[in-house]
């Protein structure tokens, strides 16, 4: 578990790298949102990050996310944007509908429908991203890119979701350049869909890039980068899983 001083240092370094990457790509800093991935860290660590100015957190498990949202709410803190970035089971959607800024991991029509239905019950429209298995990995969640166009058409009619873009978890690698082709493919797929002008679909967001490869992702068009280890240090799964 890192101290507030270490988190502040890490955030500064991440910020510098983001700025360098957007500059290199001829983009603006405001084109890219940093999601601080706080999974497995206790709320005290999130509070320290909050004091360092973090207002956008990403979590990958519903129960943990809800506990953390409840904690901050109980303290009267309301200016946090929560992103669900991990695999989501349909029976858990009801716990987060209306409480999260975005769900990044929609990869079945059934899940999209449940998110729309649960959002309707709460009187909200939920922003979602479609998760692609861009590296074609057996172990990964996400749609195959060949199925994307049909998938988008089928879920675009759901009244209480808004399709905002695409998300991927690229293969784990120690050489981020190896993932450049995947990020570039994500960008091209999003442009292809955008050109189809489907009602209710706004392919403006690309959630891609993690601690190991976010600068390359930004160069290839990421609008959200999801950084965990680079801010909070190595995760200790032994404690919470
Ligand atoms: C854990 C996680 C991240 C952050 O990974 P780091 O390598 O620690 O930056 C990003 N995206 C998803 C979906 C994750 O589950």
mmCIF file of N, CA and C in Angstrom, residues 25-106:
data_model
loop_
_atom_site.group_PDB
_atom_site.id
_atom_site.type_symbol
_atom_site.label_atom_id
_atom_site.label_comp_id
_atom_site.label_asym_id
_atom_site.label_seq_id
_atom_site.Cartn_x
_atom_site.Cartn_y
_atom_site.Cartn_z
ATOM 1 N N UNK A 25 1.404 13.245 -30.311
ATOM 2 C CA UNK A 25 0.347 12.864 -31.253
ATOM 3 C C UNK A 25 -0.393 14.074 -31.825
ATOM 4 N N UNK A 26 -0.003 15.276 -31.412
ATOM 5 C CA UNK A 26 -0.707 16.466 -31.898
ATOM 6 C C UNK A 26 -2.126 16.560 -31.369
ATOM 7 N N UNK A 27 -2.339 16.016 -30.173
ATOM 8 C CA UNK A 27 -3.666 16.074 -29.565
ATOM 9 C C UNK A 27 -3.631 17.023 -28.376
ATOM 10 N N UNK A 28 -4.811 17.252 -27.753
ATOM 11 C CA UNK A 28 -4.883 18.118 -26.580
ATOM 12 C C UNK A 28 -4.989 17.287 -25.313
ATOM 13 N N UNK A 29 -4.470 17.814 -24.238
ATOM 14 C CA UNK A 29 -4.564 17.110 -22.955
ATOM 15 C C UNK A 29 -6.024 16.816 -22.612
ATOM 16 N N UNK A 30 -6.918 17.737 -22.970
ATOM 17 C CA UNK A 30 -8.333 17.555 -22.626
ATOM 18 C C UNK A 30 -9.008 16.445 -23.449
ATOM 19 N N UNK A 31 -8.305 15.904 -24.444
ATOM 20 C CA UNK A 31 -8.866 14.790 -25.241
ATOM 21 C C UNK A 31 -8.774 13.459 -24.494
ATOM 22 N N UNK A 32 -7.964 13.422 -23.439
ATOM 23 C CA UNK A 32 -7.698 12.144 -22.769
ATOM 24 C C UNK A 32 -8.055 12.245 -21.293
ATOM 25 N N UNK A 33 -8.877 11.318 -20.826
ATOM 26 C CA UNK A 33 -9.215 11.295 -19.407
ATOM 27 C C UNK A 33 -8.485 10.144 -18.730
ATOM 28 N N UNK A 34 -7.851 10.456 -17.610
ATOM 29 C CA UNK A 34 -7.158 9.437 -16.821
ATOM 30 C C UNK A 34 -8.140 8.808 -15.831
ATOM 31 N N UNK A 35 -8.283 7.504 -15.909
ATOM 32 C CA UNK A 35 -9.067 6.766 -14.916
ATOM 33 C C UNK A 35 -8.090 6.099 -13.961
ATOM 34 N N UNK A 36 -8.168 6.462 -12.693
ATOM 35 C CA UNK A 36 -7.298 5.846 -11.689
ATOM 36 C C UNK A 36 -7.929 4.532 -11.249
ATOM 37 N N UNK A 37 -7.261 3.442 -11.573
ATOM 38 C CA UNK A 37 -7.826 2.107 -11.304
ATOM 39 C C UNK A 37 -7.421 1.665 -9.899
ATOM 40 N N UNK A 38 -8.399 1.736 -8.998
ATOM 41 C CA UNK A 38 -8.113 1.585 -7.573
ATOM 42 C C UNK A 38 -8.458 0.208 -7.029
ATOM 43 N N UNK A 39 -8.818 -0.727 -7.898
ATOM 44 C CA UNK A 39 -9.226 -2.071 -7.453
ATOM 45 C C UNK A 39 -8.201 -2.682 -6.502
ATOM 46 N N UNK A 40 -8.723 -3.414 -5.536
ATOM 47 C CA UNK A 40 -7.972 -4.094 -4.471
ATOM 48 C C UNK A 40 -7.396 -3.134 -3.415
ATOM 49 N N UNK A 41 -7.398 -1.841 -3.699
ATOM 50 C CA UNK A 41 -6.900 -0.893 -2.692
ATOM 51 C C UNK A 41 -8.022 -0.533 -1.719
ATOM 52 N N UNK A 42 -7.691 -0.412 -0.437
ATOM 53 C CA UNK A 42 -8.710 -0.039 0.543
ATOM 54 C C UNK A 42 -9.127 1.435 0.383
ATOM 55 N N UNK A 43 -10.264 1.777 0.949
ATOM 56 C CA UNK A 43 -10.804 3.134 0.770
ATOM 57 C C UNK A 43 -9.839 4.226 1.255
ATOM 58 N N UNK A 44 -9.002 3.894 2.245
ATOM 59 C CA UNK A 44 -8.054 4.902 2.739
ATOM 60 C C UNK A 44 -7.123 5.360 1.609
ATOM 61 N N UNK A 45 -6.765 4.419 0.758
ATOM 62 C CA UNK A 45 -5.877 4.741 -0.366
ATOM 63 C C UNK A 45 -6.624 5.611 -1.385
ATOM 64 N N UNK A 46 -7.889 5.295 -1.611
ATOM 65 C CA UNK A 46 -8.681 6.120 -2.520
ATOM 66 C C UNK A 46 -8.850 7.533 -1.949
ATOM 67 N N UNK A 47 -9.016 7.600 -0.637
ATOM 68 C CA UNK A 47 -9.134 8.927 -0.015
ATOM 69 C C UNK A 47 -7.854 9.731 -0.196
ATOM 70 N N UNK A 48 -6.724 9.055 -0.080
ATOM 71 C CA UNK A 48 -5.445 9.742 -0.286
ATOM 72 C C UNK A 48 -5.368 10.257 -1.724
ATOM 73 N N UNK A 49 -5.797 9.419 -2.669
ATOM 74 C CA UNK A 49 -5.791 9.839 -4.079
ATOM 75 C C UNK A 49 -6.745 11.010 -4.283
ATOM 76 N N UNK A 50 -7.887 10.936 -3.614
ATOM 77 C CA UNK A 50 -8.864 12.027 -3.707
ATOM 78 C C UNK A 50 -8.236 13.345 -3.236
ATOM 79 N N UNK A 51 -7.483 13.255 -2.143
ATOM 80 C CA UNK A 51 -6.808 14.458 -1.644
ATOM 81 C C UNK A 51 -5.759 14.963 -2.621
ATOM 82 N N UNK A 52 -5.225 14.061 -3.442
ATOM 83 C CA UNK A 52 -4.262 14.466 -4.478
ATOM 84 C C UNK A 52 -4.978 14.998 -5.726
ATOM 85 N N UNK A 53 -6.299 15.010 -5.689
ATOM 86 C CA UNK A 53 -7.044 15.588 -6.805
ATOM 87 C C UNK A 53 -7.740 14.585 -7.715
ATOM 88 N N UNK A 54 -7.604 13.299 -7.444
ATOM 89 C CA UNK A 54 -8.249 12.298 -8.306
ATOM 90 C C UNK A 54 -9.767 12.343 -8.116
ATOM 91 N N UNK A 55 -10.491 12.433 -9.241
ATOM 92 C CA UNK A 55 -11.953 12.435 -9.179
ATOM 93 C C UNK A 55 -12.568 11.366 -10.074
ATOM 94 N N UNK A 56 -11.729 10.595 -10.751
ATOM 95 C CA UNK A 56 -12.231 9.560 -11.660
ATOM 96 C C UNK A 56 -11.586 8.230 -11.273
ATOM 97 N N UNK A 57 -12.417 7.323 -10.741
ATOM 98 C CA UNK A 57 -11.896 6.029 -10.303
ATOM 99 C C UNK A 57 -12.486 4.907 -11.164
ATOM 100 N N UNK A 58 -11.668 3.882 -11.382
ATOM 101 C CA UNK A 58 -12.133 2.689 -12.092
ATOM 102 C C UNK A 58 -12.019 1.478 -11.190
ATOM 103 N N UNK A 59 -13.063 0.660 -11.199
ATOM 104 C CA UNK A 59 -13.073 -0.573 -10.409
ATOM 105 C C UNK A 59 -13.553 -1.701 -11.307
ATOM 106 N N UNK A 60 -13.125 -2.919 -11.016
ATOM 107 C CA UNK A 60 -13.524 -4.009 -11.914
ATOM 108 C C UNK A 60 -14.477 -5.016 -11.292
ATOM 109 N N UNK A 61 -14.806 -4.844 -10.019
ATOM 110 C CA UNK A 61 -15.754 -5.779 -9.409
ATOM 111 C C UNK A 61 -16.885 -4.997 -8.752
ATOM 112 N N UNK A 62 -18.118 -5.487 -8.996
ATOM 113 C CA UNK A 62 -19.299 -4.731 -8.591
ATOM 114 C C UNK A 62 -19.364 -4.540 -7.075
ATOM 115 N N UNK A 63 -19.134 -5.628 -6.344
ATOM 116 C CA UNK A 63 -19.292 -5.513 -4.892
ATOM 117 C C UNK A 63 -18.303 -4.500 -4.299
ATOM 118 N N UNK A 64 -17.081 -4.589 -4.757
ATOM 119 C CA UNK A 64 -16.050 -3.671 -4.266
ATOM 120 C C UNK A 64 -16.380 -2.226 -4.665
ATOM 121 N N UNK A 65 -16.834 -2.062 -5.881
ATOM 122 C CA UNK A 65 -17.207 -0.730 -6.372
ATOM 123 C C UNK A 65 -18.322 -0.136 -5.519
ATOM 124 N N UNK A 66 -19.356 -0.951 -5.251
ATOM 125 C CA UNK A 66 -20.500 -0.453 -4.490
ATOM 126 C C UNK A 66 -20.069 -0.075 -3.072
ATOM 127 N N UNK A 67 -19.220 -0.907 -2.460
ATOM 128 C CA UNK A 67 -18.744 -0.582 -1.109
ATOM 129 C C UNK A 67 -18.004 0.750 -1.086
ATOM 130 N N UNK A 68 -17.190 0.967 -2.113
ATOM 131 C CA UNK A 68 -16.407 2.208 -2.160
ATOM 132 C C UNK A 68 -17.297 3.418 -2.458
ATOM 133 N N UNK A 69 -18.269 3.237 -3.355
ATOM 134 C CA UNK A 69 -19.195 4.345 -3.636
ATOM 135 C C UNK A 69 -19.979 4.698 -2.374
ATOM 136 N N UNK A 70 -20.432 3.661 -1.654
ATOM 137 C CA UNK A 70 -21.202 3.890 -0.422
ATOM 138 C C UNK A 70 -20.360 4.635 0.610
ATOM 139 N N UNK A 71 -19.094 4.233 0.699
ATOM 140 C CA UNK A 71 -18.216 4.866 1.678
ATOM 141 C C UNK A 71 -18.090 6.366 1.416
ATOM 142 N N UNK A 72 -17.779 6.724 0.164
ATOM 143 C CA UNK A 72 -17.598 8.148 -0.140
ATOM 144 C C UNK A 72 -18.912 8.910 0.023
ATOM 145 N N UNK A 73 -20.013 8.257 -0.347
ATOM 146 C CA UNK A 73 -21.317 8.914 -0.187
ATOM 147 C C UNK A 73 -21.610 9.183 1.275
ATOM 148 N N UNK A 74 -21.244 8.200 2.123
ATOM 149 C CA UNK A 74 -21.504 8.362 3.559
ATOM 150 C C UNK A 74 -20.695 9.519 4.141
ATOM 151 N N UNK A 75 -19.605 9.873 3.451
ATOM 152 C CA UNK A 75 -18.801 11.021 3.902
ATOM 153 C C UNK A 75 -19.281 12.319 3.269
ATOM 154 N N UNK A 76 -20.351 12.223 2.474
ATOM 155 C CA UNK A 76 -20.886 13.424 1.823
ATOM 156 C C UNK A 76 -20.089 13.858 0.609
ATOM 157 N N UNK A 77 -19.214 12.970 0.101
ATOM 158 C CA UNK A 77 -18.403 13.314 -1.072
ATOM 159 C C UNK A 77 -19.133 12.852 -2.331
ATOM 160 N N UNK A 78 -19.472 13.820 -3.170
ATOM 161 C CA UNK A 78 -20.333 13.480 -4.314
ATOM 162 C C UNK A 78 -19.685 13.773 -5.662
ATOM 163 N N UNK A 79 -18.467 14.291 -5.646
ATOM 164 C CA UNK A 79 -17.888 14.727 -6.932
ATOM 165 C C UNK A 79 -16.925 13.696 -7.527
ATOM 166 N N UNK A 80 -17.230 12.419 -7.311
ATOM 167 C CA UNK A 80 -16.396 11.364 -7.912
ATOM 168 C C UNK A 80 -17.148 10.713 -9.059
ATOM 169 N N UNK A 81 -16.413 10.458 -10.137
ATOM 170 C CA UNK A 81 -16.955 9.740 -11.289
ATOM 171 C C UNK A 81 -16.453 8.305 -11.187
ATOM 172 N N UNK A 82 -17.375 7.345 -11.140
ATOM 173 C CA UNK A 82 -16.993 5.940 -11.008
ATOM 174 C C UNK A 82 -17.179 5.219 -12.339
ATOM 175 N N UNK A 83 -16.179 4.465 -12.739
ATOM 176 C CA UNK A 83 -16.257 3.686 -13.981
ATOM 177 C C UNK A 83 -16.137 2.201 -13.662
ATOM 178 N N UNK A 84 -17.081 1.427 -14.171
ATOM 179 C CA UNK A 84 -16.975 -0.034 -14.049
ATOM 180 C C UNK A 84 -16.217 -0.515 -15.283
ATOM 181 N N UNK A 85 -15.025 -1.050 -15.048
ATOM 182 C CA UNK A 85 -14.165 -1.407 -16.183
ATOM 183 C C UNK A 85 -14.025 -2.911 -16.358
ATOM 184 N N UNK A 86 -14.501 -3.686 -15.380
ATOM 185 C CA UNK A 86 -14.305 -5.140 -15.448
ATOM 186 C C UNK A 86 -15.542 -5.867 -15.930
ATOM 187 N N UNK A 87 -15.401 -7.174 -16.107
ATOM 188 C CA UNK A 87 -16.500 -8.017 -16.565
ATOM 189 C C UNK A 87 -17.715 -7.851 -15.650
ATOM 190 N N UNK A 88 -18.881 -7.761 -16.262
ATOM 191 C CA UNK A 88 -20.110 -7.513 -15.501
ATOM 192 C C UNK A 88 -21.118 -8.631 -15.754
ATOM 193 N N UNK A 89 -21.604 -9.219 -14.664
ATOM 194 C CA UNK A 89 -22.648 -10.238 -14.788
ATOM 195 C C UNK A 89 -24.015 -9.557 -14.771
ATOM 196 N N UNK A 90 -24.947 -10.103 -15.558
ATOM 197 C CA UNK A 90 -26.251 -9.435 -15.698
ATOM 198 C C UNK A 90 -26.967 -9.291 -14.349
ATOM 199 N N UNK A 91 -26.808 -10.273 -13.466
ATOM 200 C CA UNK A 91 -27.536 -10.199 -12.188
ATOM 201 C C UNK A 91 -26.994 -9.126 -11.248
ATOM 202 N N UNK A 92 -25.868 -8.513 -11.620
ATOM 203 C CA UNK A 92 -25.301 -7.461 -10.752
ATOM 204 C C UNK A 92 -25.559 -6.053 -11.274
ATOM 205 N N UNK A 93 -26.122 -5.954 -12.456
ATOM 206 C CA UNK A 93 -26.327 -4.635 -13.063
ATOM 207 C C UNK A 93 -27.165 -3.739 -12.165
ATOM 208 N N UNK A 94 -28.165 -4.342 -11.508
ATOM 209 C CA UNK A 94 -29.091 -3.544 -10.692
ATOM 210 C C UNK A 94 -28.386 -2.766 -9.575
ATOM 211 N N UNK A 95 -27.251 -3.264 -9.129
ATOM 212 C CA UNK A 95 -26.547 -2.583 -8.032
ATOM 213 C C UNK A 95 -25.815 -1.316 -8.481
ATOM 214 N N UNK A 96 -25.562 -1.198 -9.765
ATOM 215 C CA UNK A 96 -24.760 -0.038 -10.209
ATOM 216 C C UNK A 96 -25.494 0.889 -11.178
ATOM 217 N N UNK A 97 -26.623 0.430 -11.730
ATOM 218 C CA UNK A 97 -27.353 1.283 -12.681
ATOM 219 C C UNK A 97 -27.708 2.608 -12.004
ATOM 220 N N UNK A 98 -27.410 3.690 -12.670
ATOM 221 C CA UNK A 98 -27.707 5.003 -12.116
ATOM 222 C C UNK A 98 -26.637 5.534 -11.187
ATOM 223 N N UNK A 99 -25.619 4.729 -10.884
ATOM 224 C CA UNK A 99 -24.583 5.174 -9.940
ATOM 225 C C UNK A 99 -23.224 5.334 -10.593
ATOM 226 N N UNK A 100 -23.049 4.792 -11.786
ATOM 227 C CA UNK A 100 -21.726 4.878 -12.419
ATOM 228 C C UNK A 100 -21.784 5.805 -13.641
ATOM 229 N N UNK A 101 -20.639 6.413 -13.927
ATOM 230 C CA UNK A 101 -20.561 7.313 -15.081
ATOM 231 C C UNK A 101 -20.586 6.524 -16.378
ATOM 232 N N UNK A 102 -19.983 5.340 -16.342
ATOM 233 C CA UNK A 102 -19.885 4.567 -17.573
ATOM 234 C C UNK A 102 -19.585 3.105 -17.255
ATOM 235 N N UNK A 103 -20.131 2.229 -18.094
ATOM 236 C CA UNK A 103 -19.802 0.799 -18.015
ATOM 237 C C UNK A 103 -18.966 0.472 -19.248
ATOM 238 N N UNK A 104 -17.720 0.036 -19.022
ATOM 239 C CA UNK A 104 -16.769 -0.120 -20.133
ATOM 240 C C UNK A 104 -16.792 -1.491 -20.789
ATOM 241 N N UNK A 105 -17.530 -2.423 -20.236
ATOM 242 C CA UNK A 105 -17.283 -3.831 -20.563
ATOM 243 C C UNK A 105 -18.499 -4.568 -21.106
ATOM 244 N N UNK A 106 -19.236 -3.927 -21.997
ATOM 245 C CA UNK A 106 -20.435 -4.575 -22.552
ATOM 246 C C UNK A 106 -20.029 -5.445 -23.743
#
